[in-house]
């Protein structure tokens, strides 16, 4: 049951990130004056998503 909960969370996170990236890129195409801010938002969203996918190390691994 716990693994199903994490799969659902990952699917929701992926969907939200996909909407954020597509929306930011669309707005960057439409509004040329604010293009750099929308591209920065896209980079931030992708970086956050990738960081959340990386498994966390255990506390015992940090001590070594």
XYZ file of N, CA and C in Angstrom:
192
model
N 0.820 -1.195 0.000
C 0.000 0.000 0.000
C 0.864 1.260 0.000
N 1.971 1.216 0.707
C 2.835 2.379 0.780
C 3.444 2.700 -0.576
N 3.799 1.659 -1.328
C 4.391 1.901 -2.646
C 3.380 2.524 -3.601
N 2.104 2.182 -3.467
C 1.079 2.797 -4.306
C 0.944 4.288 -3.989
N 1.083 4.640 -2.729
C 0.997 6.039 -2.329
C 2.134 6.844 -2.955
N 3.336 6.293 -2.963
C 4.475 6.991 -3.550
C 4.341 7.089 -5.065
N 3.811 6.072 -5.712
C 3.608 6.139 -7.151
C 2.630 7.254 -7.491
N 1.568 7.365 -6.722
C 0.585 8.419 -6.960
C 1.220 9.791 -6.767
N 2.013 9.930 -5.739
C 2.694 11.197 -5.475
C 3.637 11.552 -6.619
N 4.368 10.569 -7.115
C 5.288 10.813 -8.225
C 4.542 11.193 -9.488
N 3.399 10.567 -9.728
C 2.605 10.897 -10.914
C 2.048 12.315 -10.820
N 1.577 12.699 -9.651
C 1.059 14.057 -9.459
C 2.183 15.073 -9.621
N 3.335 14.788 -9.051
C 4.475 15.685 -9.170
C 4.906 15.835 -10.627
N 4.959 14.732 -11.347
C 5.344 14.790 -12.761
C 4.335 15.585 -13.572
N 3.054 15.425 -13.280
C 2.020 16.161 -13.999
C 2.116 17.661 -13.723
N 2.303 18.021 -12.480
C 2.417 19.439 -12.117
C 3.660 20.052 -12.762
N 4.764 19.331 -12.754
C 5.985 19.855 -13.353
C 5.839 19.997 -14.865
N 5.169 19.047 -15.501
C 4.953 19.128 -16.940
C 4.092 20.337 -17.289
N 3.049 20.580 -16.528
C 2.186 21.745 -16.761
C 2.972 23.040 -16.542
N 3.797 23.074 -15.498
C 4.608 24.263 -15.219
C 5.587 24.551 -16.348
N 6.263 23.524 -16.822
C 7.251 23.711 -17.880
C 6.586 24.139 -19.181
N 5.506 23.463 -19.569
C 4.808 23.817 -20.805
C 4.231 25.231 -20.710
N 3.645 25.570 -19.578
C 3.090 26.902 -19.397
C 4.146 27.985 -19.440
N 5.271 27.747 -18.782
C 6.347 28.740 -18.772
C 6.936 28.940 -20.161
N 7.141 27.846 -20.874
C 7.683 27.967 -22.226
C 6.693 28.643 -23.170
N 5.413 28.362 -22.990
C 4.398 29.027 -23.812
C 4.381 30.524 -23.546
N 4.427 30.900 -22.283
C 4.451 32.314 -21.945
C 5.741 32.989 -22.411
N 6.846 32.248 -22.413
C 8.105 32.804 -22.908
C 8.019 33.093 -24.399
N 7.293 32.270 -25.136
C 7.130 32.506 -26.570
C 6.214 33.705 -26.808
N 5.169 33.834 -26.013
C 4.190 34.903 -26.203
C 4.754 36.266 -25.795
N 5.362 36.340 -24.623
C 5.837 37.618 -24.078
C 7.358 37.707 -24.199
N 7.827 38.364 -25.229
C 9.263 38.436 -25.486
C 10.006 39.278 -24.450
N 9.344 40.241 -23.837
C 10.004 41.110 -22.857
C 10.348 40.364 -21.568
N 9.534 39.396 -21.205
C 9.750 38.644 -19.965
C 10.274 37.238 -20.226
N 10.818 37.013 -21.383
C 11.261 35.675 -21.769
C 12.301 35.099 -20.804
N 13.255 35.903 -20.384
C 14.308 35.372 -19.516
C 13.762 34.914 -18.163
N 12.761 35.627 -17.635
C 12.172 35.216 -16.353
C 11.422 33.895 -16.494
N 10.706 33.718 -17.594
C 9.986 32.457 -17.804
C 10.958 31.299 -18.015
N 12.064 31.548 -18.694
C 13.054 30.497 -18.883
C 13.742 30.157 -17.561
N 13.958 31.154 -16.705
C 14.514 30.881 -15.377
C 13.542 30.045 -14.547
N 12.255 30.339 -14.656
C 11.245 29.543 -13.952
C 11.247 28.102 -14.450
N 11.415 27.919 -15.733
C 11.473 26.572 -16.297
C 12.698 25.827 -15.787
N 13.853 26.490 -15.752
C 15.067 25.850 -15.233
C 14.900 25.481 -13.763
N 14.291 26.362 -12.990
C 14.058 26.079 -11.570
C 13.131 24.880 -11.393
N 12.058 24.834 -12.174
C 11.098 23.730 -12.068
C 11.745 22.398 -12.432
N 12.517 22.383 -13.500
C 13.188 21.141 -13.901
C 14.234 20.716 -12.873
N 14.987 21.668 -12.343
C 15.978 21.346 -11.322
C 15.343 20.786 -10.059
N 14.238 21.373 -9.658
C 13.527 20.885 -8.475
C 13.001 19.478 -8.695
N 12.441 19.231 -9.870
C 11.901 17.902 -10.180
C 13.014 16.849 -10.190
N 14.138 17.175 -10.803
C 15.246 16.222 -10.854
C 15.786 15.957 -9.455
N 15.869 17.006 -8.641
C 16.376 16.826 -7.276
C 15.438 15.964 -6.438
N 14.145 16.065 -6.667
C 13.201 15.244 -5.915
C 13.225 13.795 -6.366
N 13.687 13.526 -7.574
C 13.771 12.151 -8.051
C 15.005 11.424 -7.523
N 16.036 12.167 -7.140
C 17.257 11.550 -6.633
C 16.981 10.995 -5.243
N 17.257 9.722 -5.031
C 16.989 9.151 -3.702
C 17.890 9.756 -2.646
N 17.339 9.948 -1.479
C 18.110 10.528 -0.378
C 19.017 9.463 0.228
N 20.206 9.884 0.633
C 21.128 8.946 1.270
C 20.747 8.807 2.743
N 21.126 7.692 3.301
C 20.832 7.454 4.718
C 21.786 8.273 5.584
N 21.397 8.523 6.809
C 22.238 9.330 7.709
C 23.556 8.612 8.007
N 23.564 7.283 7.989
C 24.809 6.543 8.253
C 25.783 6.729 7.103
N 25.307 6.962 5.882
C 26.178 7.200 4.753
C 26.890 8.537 4.869
N 26.269 9.499 5.482
C 26.848 10.830 5.632
C 28.005 10.835 6.630
N 27.967 9.933 7.592
C 28.990 9.894 8.632
C 30.323 9.370 8.118
N 30.308 8.652 7.035
C 31.532 8.015 6.525
C 32.424 9.005 5.857
